[in-house]
Every structure is written in structure tokens, then in C-alpha cells.
Amino acid sequence: MVDVVEAVGHTAEAARPTSAGRSPIRGEGIRPHLRAFVETAVFILPALLGPAVIVAYLVGRYHVHPLTVDGKHFADGGFLFDLHVMWKAGHDVVTGHSPYPFVYPAPAAILMVPFGVLPWKLAVVAFSLFVVGALFLTLRLLGVRDWRCYGAALASLPFVGSLAVGTLSTFIALCAAAAWRYRDRRWIVATAIVGAVVTKLFLWPLVVWLVATRRFRTAGTTVVLGVVTVFGCWAMLGFAGLRGYLHFLGHVAGLEQARSYSPFALIRSVGASNSAAHLAVYGLTVVGIAAIFAIARGRDGDRRAFVAALAVALIVSPIVWLHYLVLVYVVIALYRNRMSAAWLLPFLYWTLPGEDSHGSTSVILRMYAFTAVAVGLAMYHRKARPPRAALASR
């Protein structure tokens, strides 16, 4: 009998957890390697796609795909198109010439001066680092510390598109993140919102958010600072291009808005006229502004109204390219600072044809569906279940 007890004791001793705190399980050694493989495949390698394309271009290995849009031929397929336009504007400012006709307001031309003084390929390197750095700072300001979230954002089509076309979208996202992070510091939030609006006008609903959340002094400061910045920068250019700017902007919008992902493009895609589409967008603008005020008075009103302002900005913009959706990661980071399904859903943007919707109703609706589900998952808050004892007592 003693022998049996001792044998059982030896068996139990062998079954106890090891010094590492776990029982040896068959195949356990494979798990860390499998996890590393999956994380590399999902978060690291795809995140290198955008930088790899830039490097390939710099060393002459990028294979261009010529295309023609609105009768204009792009021998390089539009690669780094926006950056080239902005770099030339910055270079014109440096050399004392007017950058106009130029699609952005004067502050954007001044912003590009540090890149305009550089040779083209060196400017590509510097601007690419600027775009990547802006995305990192955006997530950092919003409290994201999980490296997988950074990998997911870098691997997304909105970011890769921003890098490949050479846009200011990640800078806009950084401004939005700074506005939220420092929302109670008047001059910082005013500077951040002005930085966004004077480069991409469609983010003006952020000023409505300030008013809706009763930050009246900050809203006033933002408006005054914006006016001073715009006219101050235009004064530096001798007010060149100011008189005809809105007309030129309308001309560009007329050429491009029906091919984007905006509600205007969606309405036009179902056969509505330009005037009907514009009228619908005006109506959406009024409803959107009212929604920001209504949401601001509800539960978690400050944060939800901020998200609503970003949504309204995209809804009322006549042009919405996919790289604008870098802003989706601002919303996700506001609610999820660790990896979750919401960070992965934007990968579905890769199923879309690219920056151009081609005026396809189904393509535009798919983009809306992907965005709505990603944002909805991020904002979803599961109610805590009551303790079992409480349930049993009912």
C-alpha cells in the first residue's frame, strides 16, 4: 500500500507545473514560433509595402503603369502626383514665383518650402519620412502603445495610398489627434485645427465641435488664427492667385468629385444631376451640424461629438479619396488603444479598385460599409454582466 501511495506521489510530482509555472504540454514550444510567424505575416511584412514602393522608385526599380484621366496623360500612373504638385509649389515660393494655379491654400505652399528647397528625390525621402512620422505621432498622441496597431495602420490602403500619391493626409490625422489630445489647451487645439483646415478645407466641422462642446473661446481663437494664417501666408506670396482661387478650386472639384468616394459621387452614380447632388449635400451639411450639437449633449458627448465632426467632414466634402480614410484610425485609436478586430477591418479597403471609385455605386457603398463596421466595432461597448449571485437572487 505504501508503495502504491509513493508511486501516485511520484506521478503527481511529475504532473506539477514546471519552474516556469506551466505543465509541459505537447507542442507548446511551437506556439511562440507560430505566433511570431502570424504577426510577421500580418503586421510586419504588409507594413513594409509602402516604404518598399518608395525605395523601388528611388533606385529606379518601380514599374510605372501609364494612365489617362479626364484627357490628361500620366506617364508614371500618377505615382507621387500630389507630392510633385506640392513640391513644385514649395520650389516656386523659394525661387520667388507664384505657385498658382495651385489646388491648396497658400499655407500649404508655405508648408512645402522645406521640401521645395531640396532636389526631387531627396524631397521624396524627406516627405516620405514626414508622412510615416505623422502617422506614428498620431497614434502615439492617442495613447496607442501596441506595436501591432502601428503595423496594421501602416499596412492599410489609406496609408499606402497617402505615401504613394504623396499627400498630407497623415498630417491632417496628426492635427486631428492633437486637437483631441490637447482639447482643453486653447492655443494648442486652435493651432492643430487651423493646421488641418488651412491645408484641407473639409475639416472645418472641427470648429463646430468646439462650439457644440462649449469651448467658445477656443472656437473664436481658432477662427481668428485661421484668418490670420491664411491671409498672412497669402501676403507672403503677394496675394497671387487669391482672387481666382475659389473658381479654380470649383473647376478641379468639377473634374474629380464624381470619381471619388464622397456622398456627392454616390448620388451622381445613381443618375442624379449635379444640382440635385449639391442640394442633397447641403441638406446633409445641415443635418450633420445639428447632429454634432445633439451628440455633444449626450453620454460621452465630447468624444462622440468629435467623432461626429470627423464623419461630417468626410460626408460634406465634395471629394473624398481613399487616403482621407487615414482619419478612420484616429477614431479607432480613440476607443481601442490595443489590437482588436477594429484595427484589422480596414484591410478590406484593399478589395477596392484604388483611389478612384470610377463612379461605381457598388464600390462606393462597399467603402461606406467597411468604414461603418470598423468604426462601429471600435465604438461598441459591451455592457458588463451582473454577478452570478445577483442573477440567482432574482
mmCIF file of C-alpha atoms in Angstrom:
data_model
loop_
_atom_site.group_PDB
_atom_site.id
_atom_site.type_symbol
_atom_site.label_atom_id
_atom_site.label_comp_id
_atom_site.label_asym_id
_atom_site.label_seq_id
_atom_site.Cartn_x
_atom_site.Cartn_y
_atom_site.Cartn_z
ATOM 1 C CA MET A 1 0.000 0.000 0.000
ATOM 2 C CA VAL A 2 2.844 2.342 0.829
ATOM 3 C CA ASP A 3 4.412 1.515 -2.499
ATOM 4 C CA VAL A 4 1.205 2.465 -4.304
ATOM 5 C CA VAL A 5 0.967 5.799 -2.459
ATOM 6 C CA GLU A 6 4.587 6.591 -3.245
ATOM 7 C CA ALA A 7 4.004 5.749 -6.893
ATOM 8 C CA VAL A 8 0.997 8.088 -7.026
ATOM 9 C CA GLY A 9 3.063 10.770 -5.316
ATOM 10 C CA HIS A 10 5.807 10.460 -7.900
ATOM 11 C CA THR A 11 3.195 10.696 -10.668
ATOM 12 C CA ALA A 12 1.660 13.805 -9.138
ATOM 13 C CA GLU A 13 5.082 15.376 -8.740
ATOM 14 C CA ALA A 14 5.797 14.777 -12.385
ATOM 15 C CA ALA A 15 2.470 16.374 -13.357
ATOM 16 C CA ARG A 16 3.026 19.544 -11.341
ATOM 17 C CA PRO A 17 3.795 22.783 -13.182
ATOM 18 C CA THR A 18 7.394 23.304 -14.158
ATOM 19 C CA SER A 19 9.502 26.086 -12.694
ATOM 20 C CA ALA A 20 8.186 28.339 -15.430
ATOM 21 C CA GLY A 21 4.713 27.942 -13.964
ATOM 22 C CA ARG A 22 3.203 25.702 -16.626
ATOM 23 C CA SER A 23 2.820 22.000 -17.214
ATOM 24 C CA PRO A 24 4.777 20.689 -20.182
ATOM 25 C CA ILE A 25 2.227 20.389 -22.989
ATOM 26 C CA ARG A 26 2.938 18.589 -26.196
ATOM 27 C CA GLY A 27 3.572 21.070 -28.991
ATOM 28 C CA GLU A 28 3.780 24.035 -26.617
ATOM 29 C CA GLY A 29 7.168 25.009 -27.991
ATOM 30 C CA ILE A 30 5.621 25.571 -31.398
ATOM 31 C CA ARG A 31 3.190 28.239 -30.213
ATOM 32 C CA PRO A 32 5.656 31.132 -29.819
ATOM 33 C CA HIS A 33 7.069 30.414 -33.277
ATOM 34 C CA LEU A 34 3.591 30.195 -34.788
ATOM 35 C CA ARG A 35 2.587 33.464 -33.155
ATOM 36 C CA ALA A 36 5.758 35.153 -34.393
ATOM 37 C CA PHE A 37 5.082 33.851 -37.908
ATOM 38 C CA VAL A 38 1.474 35.106 -37.894
ATOM 39 C CA GLU A 39 2.412 38.528 -36.505
ATOM 40 C CA THR A 40 5.189 38.878 -39.067
ATOM 41 C CA ALA A 41 2.835 37.916 -41.892
ATOM 42 C CA VAL A 42 0.002 40.186 -40.745
ATOM 43 C CA PHE A 43 1.647 43.201 -39.106
ATOM 44 C CA ILE A 44 5.269 43.497 -40.237
ATOM 45 C CA LEU A 45 5.621 42.467 -43.885
ATOM 46 C CA PRO A 46 2.480 44.301 -45.118
ATOM 47 C CA ALA A 47 3.594 47.407 -43.210
ATOM 48 C CA LEU A 48 6.740 47.496 -45.351
ATOM 49 C CA LEU A 49 4.802 47.669 -48.623
ATOM 50 C CA GLY A 50 4.531 51.460 -48.796
ATOM 51 C CA PRO A 51 8.177 52.163 -47.904
ATOM 52 C CA ALA A 52 9.273 49.385 -50.295
ATOM 53 C CA VAL A 53 7.457 51.070 -53.187
ATOM 54 C CA ILE A 54 9.184 54.375 -52.402
ATOM 55 C CA VAL A 55 12.590 52.680 -52.227
ATOM 56 C CA ALA A 56 11.907 50.892 -55.527
ATOM 57 C CA TYR A 57 11.109 54.254 -57.117
ATOM 58 C CA LEU A 58 14.254 55.874 -55.746
ATOM 59 C CA VAL A 59 16.530 53.129 -57.094
ATOM 60 C CA GLY A 60 14.788 53.009 -60.457
ATOM 61 C CA ARG A 61 13.050 49.666 -59.976
ATOM 62 C CA TYR A 62 9.469 50.938 -59.836
ATOM 63 C CA HIS A 63 7.472 49.807 -62.871
ATOM 64 C CA VAL A 64 5.097 52.570 -63.881
ATOM 65 C CA HIS A 65 1.627 51.981 -65.275
ATOM 66 C CA PRO A 66 0.652 54.918 -67.523
ATOM 67 C CA LEU A 67 -2.956 56.078 -67.396
ATOM 68 C CA THR A 68 -5.186 58.816 -68.774
ATOM 69 C CA VAL A 69 -7.723 60.645 -66.599
ATOM 70 C CA ASP A 70 -10.029 63.390 -67.892
ATOM 71 C CA GLY A 71 -7.967 63.616 -71.050
ATOM 72 C CA LYS A 72 -4.726 64.139 -69.111
ATOM 73 C CA HIS A 73 -1.975 61.553 -69.615
ATOM 74 C CA PHE A 74 0.101 60.419 -66.632
ATOM 75 C CA ALA A 75 3.202 58.615 -67.859
ATOM 76 C CA ASP A 76 4.021 57.470 -64.320
ATOM 77 C CA GLY A 77 0.462 56.412 -63.498
ATOM 78 C CA GLY A 78 0.045 59.302 -61.070
ATOM 79 C CA PHE A 79 2.711 57.977 -58.696
ATOM 80 C CA LEU A 80 3.684 60.747 -56.236
ATOM 81 C CA PHE A 81 1.428 63.073 -58.228
ATOM 82 C CA ASP A 82 0.299 65.186 -55.268
ATOM 83 C CA LEU A 83 3.807 65.424 -53.882
ATOM 84 C CA HIS A 84 5.165 66.635 -57.207
ATOM 85 C CA VAL A 85 2.494 69.349 -57.382
ATOM 86 C CA MET A 86 3.194 70.455 -53.796
ATOM 87 C CA TRP A 87 6.978 70.199 -54.187
ATOM 88 C CA LYS A 88 6.798 72.417 -57.262
ATOM 89 C CA ALA A 89 4.676 74.912 -55.300
ATOM 90 C CA GLY A 90 7.240 74.973 -52.496
ATOM 91 C CA HIS A 91 10.029 75.368 -55.041
ATOM 92 C CA ASP A 92 8.183 78.265 -56.697
ATOM 93 C CA VAL A 93 7.882 80.028 -53.344
ATOM 94 C CA VAL A 94 11.609 79.557 -52.694
ATOM 95 C CA THR A 95 12.529 80.972 -56.108
ATOM 96 C CA GLY A 96 10.180 83.948 -55.737
ATOM 97 C CA HIS A 97 7.480 82.793 -58.143
ATOM 98 C CA SER A 98 3.759 82.337 -57.588
ATOM 99 C CA PRO A 99 2.755 78.698 -57.055
ATOM 100 C CA TYR A 100 -0.691 79.363 -58.541
ATOM 101 C CA PRO A 101 -2.721 77.879 -60.081
ATOM 102 C CA PHE A 102 -2.344 75.502 -57.106
ATOM 103 C CA VAL A 103 -5.155 73.424 -55.621
ATOM 104 C CA TYR A 104 -4.254 74.078 -51.971
ATOM 105 C CA PRO A 105 -4.498 77.344 -49.976
ATOM 106 C CA ALA A 106 -1.396 79.486 -49.524
ATOM 107 C CA PRO A 107 -0.416 77.966 -46.121
ATOM 108 C CA ALA A 108 0.099 74.599 -47.835
ATOM 109 C CA ALA A 109 2.530 76.195 -50.284
ATOM 110 C CA ILE A 110 4.454 77.729 -47.374
ATOM 111 C CA LEU A 111 4.422 74.371 -45.570
ATOM 112 C CA MET A 112 6.118 72.788 -48.583
ATOM 113 C CA VAL A 113 9.019 75.263 -48.624
ATOM 114 C CA PRO A 114 11.369 72.953 -46.622
ATOM 115 C CA PHE A 115 10.758 70.258 -49.240
ATOM 116 C CA GLY A 116 10.868 72.688 -52.161
ATOM 117 C CA VAL A 117 14.472 73.643 -51.404
ATOM 118 C CA LEU A 118 15.547 70.006 -51.830
ATOM 119 C CA PRO A 119 16.283 68.138 -55.059
ATOM 120 C CA TRP A 120 13.327 65.992 -56.138
ATOM 121 C CA LYS A 121 14.485 62.566 -54.950
ATOM 122 C CA LEU A 122 15.794 63.929 -51.670
ATOM 123 C CA ALA A 123 12.439 65.648 -51.219
ATOM 124 C CA VAL A 124 10.731 62.283 -51.802
ATOM 125 C CA VAL A 125 12.787 60.747 -48.993
ATOM 126 C CA ALA A 126 12.135 63.643 -46.606
ATOM 127 C CA PHE A 127 8.413 63.787 -47.351
ATOM 128 C CA SER A 128 8.018 60.015 -47.000
ATOM 129 C CA LEU A 129 9.633 60.172 -43.566
ATOM 130 C CA PHE A 130 7.295 63.054 -42.746
ATOM 131 C CA VAL A 131 4.228 61.006 -43.762
ATOM 132 C CA VAL A 132 5.316 57.946 -41.765
ATOM 133 C CA GLY A 133 6.319 60.038 -38.760
ATOM 134 C CA ALA A 134 2.983 61.858 -38.763
ATOM 135 C CA LEU A 135 1.123 58.542 -38.584
ATOM 136 C CA PHE A 136 3.283 57.319 -35.704
ATOM 137 C CA LEU A 137 2.764 60.566 -33.794
ATOM 138 C CA THR A 138 -0.983 60.409 -34.446
ATOM 139 C CA LEU A 139 -1.322 57.020 -32.785
ATOM 140 C CA ARG A 140 1.125 57.938 -30.034
ATOM 141 C CA LEU A 141 -0.833 61.059 -29.090
ATOM 142 C CA LEU A 142 -3.974 58.951 -28.822
ATOM 143 C CA GLY A 143 -2.357 56.563 -26.362
ATOM 144 C CA VAL A 144 -1.702 53.597 -28.659
ATOM 145 C CA ARG A 145 1.241 51.527 -27.419
ATOM 146 C CA ASP A 146 0.546 48.142 -29.043
ATOM 147 C CA TRP A 147 3.042 47.787 -31.913
ATOM 148 C CA ARG A 148 0.586 45.639 -33.867
ATOM 149 C CA CYS A 149 -1.760 48.625 -34.168
ATOM 150 C CA TYR A 150 1.024 50.606 -35.826
ATOM 151 C CA GLY A 151 1.688 47.718 -38.204
ATOM 152 C CA ALA A 152 -1.997 47.477 -39.107
ATOM 153 C CA ALA A 153 -2.212 51.208 -39.837
ATOM 154 C CA LEU A 154 0.981 51.175 -41.924
ATOM 155 C CA ALA A 155 -0.325 48.215 -43.935
ATOM 156 C CA SER A 156 -3.676 49.838 -44.725
ATOM 157 C CA LEU A 157 -4.568 51.055 -48.198
ATOM 158 C CA PRO A 158 -5.330 54.617 -46.990
ATOM 159 C CA PHE A 159 -1.797 54.950 -45.618
ATOM 160 C CA VAL A 160 -0.064 53.226 -48.547
ATOM 161 C CA GLY A 161 -2.086 55.410 -50.904
ATOM 162 C CA SER A 162 -1.106 58.525 -48.986
ATOM 163 C CA LEU A 163 2.551 57.554 -49.253
ATOM 164 C CA ALA A 164 2.398 56.516 -52.917
ATOM 165 C CA VAL A 165 0.491 59.603 -54.071
ATOM 166 C CA GLY A 166 2.370 61.900 -51.689
ATOM 167 C CA THR A 167 -0.455 63.541 -49.753
ATOM 168 C CA LEU A 168 -0.861 65.424 -46.483
ATOM 169 C CA SER A 169 -3.490 63.020 -45.128
ATOM 170 C CA THR A 170 -1.388 61.721 -42.223
ATOM 171 C CA PHE A 171 -0.533 65.313 -41.313
ATOM 172 C CA ILE A 172 -4.274 66.038 -41.216
ATOM 173 C CA ALA A 173 -4.774 62.996 -38.986
ATOM 174 C CA LEU A 174 -1.991 64.255 -36.710
ATOM 175 C CA CYS A 175 -3.690 67.639 -36.427
ATOM 176 C CA ALA A 176 -6.977 65.950 -35.527
ATOM 177 C CA ALA A 177 -5.265 63.773 -32.915
ATOM 178 C CA ALA A 178 -3.518 66.792 -31.390
ATOM 179 C CA ALA A 179 -6.826 68.684 -31.288
ATOM 180 C CA TRP A 180 -8.363 65.882 -29.262
ATOM 181 C CA ARG A 181 -5.372 65.215 -27.014
ATOM 182 C CA TYR A 182 -4.987 68.892 -26.078
ATOM 183 C CA ARG A 183 -8.664 69.841 -26.387
ATOM 184 C CA ASP A 184 -8.600 71.838 -23.150
ATOM 185 C CA ARG A 185 -5.467 73.813 -24.046
ATOM 186 C CA ARG A 186 -6.789 76.664 -26.131
ATOM 187 C CA TRP A 187 -3.809 77.656 -28.227
ATOM 188 C CA ILE A 188 -2.659 74.125 -28.965
ATOM 189 C CA VAL A 189 -6.057 72.906 -30.124
ATOM 190 C CA ALA A 190 -6.583 76.100 -32.145
ATOM 191 C CA THR A 191 -3.216 75.658 -33.858
ATOM 192 C CA ALA A 192 -3.942 71.997 -34.587
ATOM 193 C CA ILE A 193 -7.348 72.661 -36.131
ATOM 194 C CA VAL A 194 -6.044 75.607 -38.135
ATOM 195 C CA GLY A 195 -3.202 73.406 -39.391
ATOM 196 C CA ALA A 196 -5.754 70.894 -40.645
ATOM 197 C CA VAL A 197 -8.285 73.327 -42.113
ATOM 198 C CA VAL A 198 -5.864 75.613 -43.959
ATOM 199 C CA THR A 199 -4.383 72.620 -45.769
ATOM 200 C CA LYS A 200 -7.588 70.584 -46.241
ATOM 201 C CA LEU A 201 -10.644 72.810 -46.009
ATOM 202 C CA PHE A 202 -13.105 69.971 -45.437
ATOM 203 C CA LEU A 203 -12.155 69.588 -41.757
ATOM 204 C CA TRP A 204 -13.996 72.785 -40.770
ATOM 205 C CA PRO A 205 -16.598 70.751 -38.747
ATOM 206 C CA LEU A 206 -13.952 70.500 -36.014
ATOM 207 C CA VAL A 207 -14.726 74.151 -35.269
ATOM 208 C CA VAL A 208 -18.392 73.185 -34.905
ATOM 209 C CA TRP A 209 -17.290 70.529 -32.393
ATOM 210 C CA LEU A 210 -15.600 73.234 -30.315
ATOM 211 C CA VAL A 211 -18.789 75.290 -30.244
ATOM 212 C CA ALA A 212 -21.000 72.271 -29.537
ATOM 213 C CA THR A 213 -18.845 71.356 -26.533
ATOM 214 C CA ARG A 214 -18.970 74.963 -25.271
ATOM 215 C CA ARG A 215 -15.339 75.778 -25.945
ATOM 216 C CA PHE A 216 -16.329 79.202 -27.209
ATOM 217 C CA ARG A 217 -13.028 80.981 -26.538
ATOM 218 C CA THR A 218 -11.127 78.196 -28.272
ATOM 219 C CA ALA A 219 -13.501 78.324 -31.246
ATOM 220 C CA GLY A 220 -13.060 82.093 -31.513
ATOM 221 C CA THR A 221 -9.301 81.780 -31.239
ATOM 222 C CA THR A 222 -9.330 79.111 -33.951
ATOM 223 C CA VAL A 223 -11.318 81.271 -36.368
ATOM 224 C CA VAL A 224 -9.144 84.355 -35.806
ATOM 225 C CA LEU A 225 -5.929 82.350 -36.028
ATOM 226 C CA GLY A 226 -7.172 80.692 -39.217
ATOM 227 C CA VAL A 227 -7.979 84.001 -40.896
ATOM 228 C CA VAL A 228 -4.627 85.483 -39.869
ATOM 229 C CA THR A 229 -2.763 82.387 -41.082
ATOM 230 C CA VAL A 230 -4.497 82.254 -44.466
ATOM 231 C CA PHE A 231 -4.144 85.947 -45.276
ATOM 232 C CA GLY A 232 -0.695 86.146 -43.702
ATOM 233 C CA CYS A 233 0.582 83.325 -45.908
ATOM 234 C CA TRP A 234 -1.098 84.805 -48.965
ATOM 235 C CA ALA A 235 0.503 88.153 -48.144
ATOM 236 C CA MET A 236 3.885 86.417 -48.253
ATOM 237 C CA LEU A 237 3.002 85.460 -51.839
ATOM 238 C CA GLY A 238 1.866 88.969 -52.732
ATOM 239 C CA PHE A 239 -1.738 87.715 -52.757
ATOM 240 C CA ALA A 240 -1.007 85.953 -56.027
ATOM 241 C CA GLY A 241 -3.802 83.585 -57.032
ATOM 242 C CA LEU A 242 -6.171 84.699 -54.252
ATOM 243 C CA ARG A 243 -8.820 86.271 -56.492
ATOM 244 C CA GLY A 244 -9.256 83.250 -58.750
ATOM 245 C CA TYR A 245 -8.620 80.554 -56.149
ATOM 246 C CA LEU A 246 -12.224 79.605 -55.396
ATOM 247 C CA HIS A 247 -13.041 79.469 -59.112
ATOM 248 C CA PHE A 248 -10.040 77.224 -59.741
ATOM 249 C CA LEU A 249 -10.992 75.028 -56.780
ATOM 250 C CA GLY A 250 -14.506 74.664 -58.168
ATOM 251 C CA HIS A 251 -13.082 73.722 -61.560
ATOM 252 C CA VAL A 252 -10.911 70.986 -60.041
ATOM 253 C CA ALA A 253 -13.826 69.706 -57.957
ATOM 254 C CA GLY A 254 -15.986 69.556 -61.074
ATOM 255 C CA LEU A 255 -13.425 67.314 -62.753
ATOM 256 C CA GLU A 256 -12.776 64.962 -59.855
ATOM 257 C CA GLN A 257 -15.686 64.812 -57.413
ATOM 258 C CA ALA A 258 -17.796 62.291 -59.367
ATOM 259 C CA ARG A 259 -14.873 59.829 -59.375
ATOM 260 C CA SER A 260 -14.221 59.989 -55.642
ATOM 261 C CA TYR A 261 -15.951 58.267 -52.712
ATOM 262 C CA SER A 262 -17.947 61.253 -51.472
ATOM 263 C CA PRO A 263 -21.732 61.254 -50.952
ATOM 264 C CA PHE A 264 -21.826 63.634 -53.914
ATOM 265 C CA ALA A 265 -20.183 60.932 -56.051
ATOM 266 C CA LEU A 266 -22.616 58.324 -54.718
ATOM 267 C CA ILE A 267 -25.639 60.464 -55.594
ATOM 268 C CA ARG A 268 -24.250 61.186 -59.061
ATOM 269 C CA SER A 269 -23.557 57.474 -59.591
ATOM 270 C CA VAL A 270 -27.274 56.660 -59.401
ATOM 271 C CA GLY A 271 -28.059 59.138 -62.168
ATOM 272 C CA ALA A 272 -28.892 62.319 -60.246
ATOM 273 C CA SER A 273 -27.923 65.680 -61.708
ATOM 274 C CA ASN A 274 -25.150 67.887 -60.357
ATOM 275 C CA SER A 275 -27.654 70.338 -58.904
ATOM 276 C CA ALA A 276 -29.599 67.555 -57.158
ATOM 277 C CA ALA A 277 -26.386 66.118 -55.731
ATOM 278 C CA HIS A 278 -25.275 69.533 -54.466
ATOM 279 C CA LEU A 279 -28.682 70.126 -52.904
ATOM 280 C CA ALA A 280 -28.504 66.771 -51.123
ATOM 281 C CA VAL A 281 -25.039 67.575 -49.765
ATOM 282 C CA TYR A 282 -26.291 70.931 -48.464
ATOM 283 C CA GLY A 283 -29.045 69.078 -46.649
ATOM 284 C CA LEU A 284 -26.545 66.596 -45.215
ATOM 285 C CA THR A 285 -24.443 69.528 -44.011
ATOM 286 C CA VAL A 286 -27.328 70.992 -42.013
ATOM 287 C CA VAL A 287 -28.229 67.591 -40.571
ATOM 288 C CA GLY A 288 -24.585 66.888 -39.745
ATOM 289 C CA ILE A 289 -24.106 70.151 -37.853
ATOM 290 C CA ALA A 290 -27.300 69.538 -35.888
ATOM 291 C CA ALA A 291 -26.118 66.004 -35.112
ATOM 292 C CA ILE A 292 -22.826 67.275 -33.669
ATOM 293 C CA PHE A 293 -24.710 69.534 -31.256
ATOM 294 C CA ALA A 294 -27.178 66.803 -30.300
ATOM 295 C CA ILE A 295 -24.472 64.201 -29.710
ATOM 296 C CA ALA A 296 -22.408 66.642 -27.635
ATOM 297 C CA ARG A 297 -25.217 66.784 -25.074
ATOM 298 C CA GLY A 298 -25.430 63.012 -24.669
ATOM 299 C CA ARG A 299 -23.388 60.379 -22.868
ATOM 300 C CA ASP A 300 -19.667 60.579 -23.635
ATOM 301 C CA GLY A 301 -20.657 63.664 -25.602
ATOM 302 C CA ASP A 302 -17.222 65.204 -26.023
ATOM 303 C CA ARG A 303 -15.630 62.182 -27.659
ATOM 304 C CA ARG A 304 -18.683 61.159 -29.671
ATOM 305 C CA ALA A 305 -19.179 64.710 -30.959
ATOM 306 C CA PHE A 306 -15.529 64.772 -32.036
ATOM 307 C CA VAL A 307 -16.064 61.541 -33.986
ATOM 308 C CA ALA A 308 -19.255 63.003 -35.457
ATOM 309 C CA ALA A 309 -17.322 66.088 -36.587
ATOM 310 C CA LEU A 310 -14.800 63.904 -38.426
ATOM 311 C CA ALA A 311 -17.652 61.963 -40.022
ATOM 312 C CA VAL A 312 -19.432 65.146 -41.094
ATOM 313 C CA ALA A 313 -16.176 66.450 -42.573
ATOM 314 C CA LEU A 314 -15.993 63.422 -44.865
ATOM 315 C CA ILE A 315 -19.727 63.497 -45.628
ATOM 316 C CA VAL A 316 -19.870 67.134 -46.755
ATOM 317 C CA SER A 317 -16.574 67.138 -48.649
ATOM 318 C CA PRO A 318 -17.203 67.189 -52.420
ATOM 319 C CA ILE A 319 -14.153 64.981 -52.910
ATOM 320 C CA VAL A 320 -13.172 62.019 -50.736
ATOM 321 C CA TRP A 321 -10.195 59.914 -51.782
ATOM 322 C CA LEU A 322 -9.301 56.694 -50.007
ATOM 323 C CA HIS A 323 -6.225 58.222 -48.395
ATOM 324 C CA TYR A 324 -8.563 60.566 -46.474
ATOM 325 C CA LEU A 325 -9.630 57.464 -44.541
ATOM 326 C CA VAL A 326 -6.427 57.578 -42.534
ATOM 327 C CA LEU A 327 -8.800 59.540 -40.281
ATOM 328 C CA VAL A 328 -10.587 56.254 -39.537
ATOM 329 C CA TYR A 329 -7.558 55.243 -37.484
ATOM 330 C CA VAL A 330 -7.986 58.360 -35.365
ATOM 331 C CA VAL A 331 -11.461 57.132 -34.424
ATOM 332 C CA ILE A 332 -10.306 53.559 -33.808
ATOM 333 C CA ALA A 333 -7.432 54.752 -31.617
ATOM 334 C CA LEU A 334 -9.818 56.904 -29.571
ATOM 335 C CA TYR A 335 -11.646 53.775 -28.434
ATOM 336 C CA ARG A 336 -9.168 50.909 -28.858
ATOM 337 C CA ASN A 337 -5.553 51.508 -27.885
ATOM 338 C CA ARG A 338 -4.754 47.793 -28.180
ATOM 339 C CA MET A 339 -5.136 45.353 -31.039
ATOM 340 C CA SER A 340 -8.717 44.356 -31.794
ATOM 341 C CA ALA A 341 -10.821 43.435 -34.817
ATOM 342 C CA ALA A 342 -11.472 47.127 -35.471
ATOM 343 C CA TRP A 343 -7.803 47.606 -36.395
ATOM 344 C CA LEU A 344 -7.940 44.779 -38.940
ATOM 345 C CA LEU A 345 -11.208 45.591 -40.700
ATOM 346 C CA PRO A 346 -9.715 48.474 -42.748
ATOM 347 C CA PHE A 347 -7.648 45.813 -44.540
ATOM 348 C CA LEU A 348 -10.859 45.285 -46.537
ATOM 349 C CA TYR A 349 -10.133 48.568 -48.314
ATOM 350 C CA TRP A 350 -7.635 46.568 -50.351
ATOM 351 C CA THR A 351 -10.602 44.964 -52.153
ATOM 352 C CA LEU A 352 -11.498 48.363 -53.624
ATOM 353 C CA PRO A 353 -10.124 49.415 -57.031
ATOM 354 C CA GLY A 354 -7.967 52.202 -55.574
ATOM 355 C CA GLU A 355 -8.177 55.938 -55.036
ATOM 356 C CA ASP A 356 -10.629 56.287 -57.930
ATOM 357 C CA SER A 357 -14.127 54.843 -57.430
ATOM 358 C CA HIS A 358 -14.814 55.146 -61.190
ATOM 359 C CA GLY A 359 -18.228 56.466 -60.208
ATOM 360 C CA SER A 360 -19.368 52.961 -59.258
ATOM 361 C CA THR A 361 -22.285 52.833 -56.821
ATOM 362 C CA SER A 362 -21.328 49.389 -55.517
ATOM 363 C CA VAL A 363 -17.694 50.368 -54.958
ATOM 364 C CA ILE A 364 -18.649 53.495 -53.015
ATOM 365 C CA LEU A 365 -21.185 51.601 -50.909
ATOM 366 C CA ARG A 366 -18.609 48.928 -50.096
ATOM 367 C CA MET A 367 -16.254 51.600 -48.816
ATOM 368 C CA TYR A 368 -19.023 53.027 -46.637
ATOM 369 C CA ALA A 369 -19.854 49.563 -45.299
ATOM 370 C CA PHE A 370 -16.226 48.769 -44.420
ATOM 371 C CA THR A 371 -15.833 52.126 -42.686
ATOM 372 C CA ALA A 372 -19.087 51.857 -40.752
ATOM 373 C CA VAL A 373 -18.296 48.361 -39.467
ATOM 374 C CA ALA A 374 -14.740 49.307 -38.433
ATOM 375 C CA VAL A 375 -15.902 52.429 -36.593
ATOM 376 C CA GLY A 376 -18.871 50.598 -35.098
ATOM 377 C CA LEU A 377 -16.652 47.831 -33.746
ATOM 378 C CA ALA A 378 -14.271 50.386 -32.279
ATOM 379 C CA MET A 379 -17.048 52.316 -30.528
ATOM 380 C CA TYR A 380 -19.007 49.269 -29.392
ATOM 381 C CA HIS A 381 -19.007 48.920 -25.628
ATOM 382 C CA ARG A 382 -20.218 45.644 -24.191
ATOM 383 C CA LYS A 383 -22.220 46.092 -21.023
ATOM 384 C CA ALA A 384 -20.759 44.313 -18.019
ATOM 385 C CA ARG A 385 -22.764 41.276 -16.971
ATOM 386 C CA PRO A 386 -24.153 41.308 -13.427
ATOM 387 C CA PRO A 387 -22.558 38.863 -10.954
ATOM 388 C CA ARG A 388 -23.956 35.335 -10.932
ATOM 389 C CA ALA A 389 -25.161 35.773 -7.352
ATOM 390 C CA ALA A 390 -27.229 38.773 -8.379
ATOM 391 C CA LEU A 391 -28.780 36.803 -11.214
ATOM 392 C CA ALA A 392 -29.590 33.889 -8.920
ATOM 393 C CA SER A 393 -31.343 36.161 -6.408
ATOM 394 C CA ARG A 394 -33.836 37.446 -8.973
#
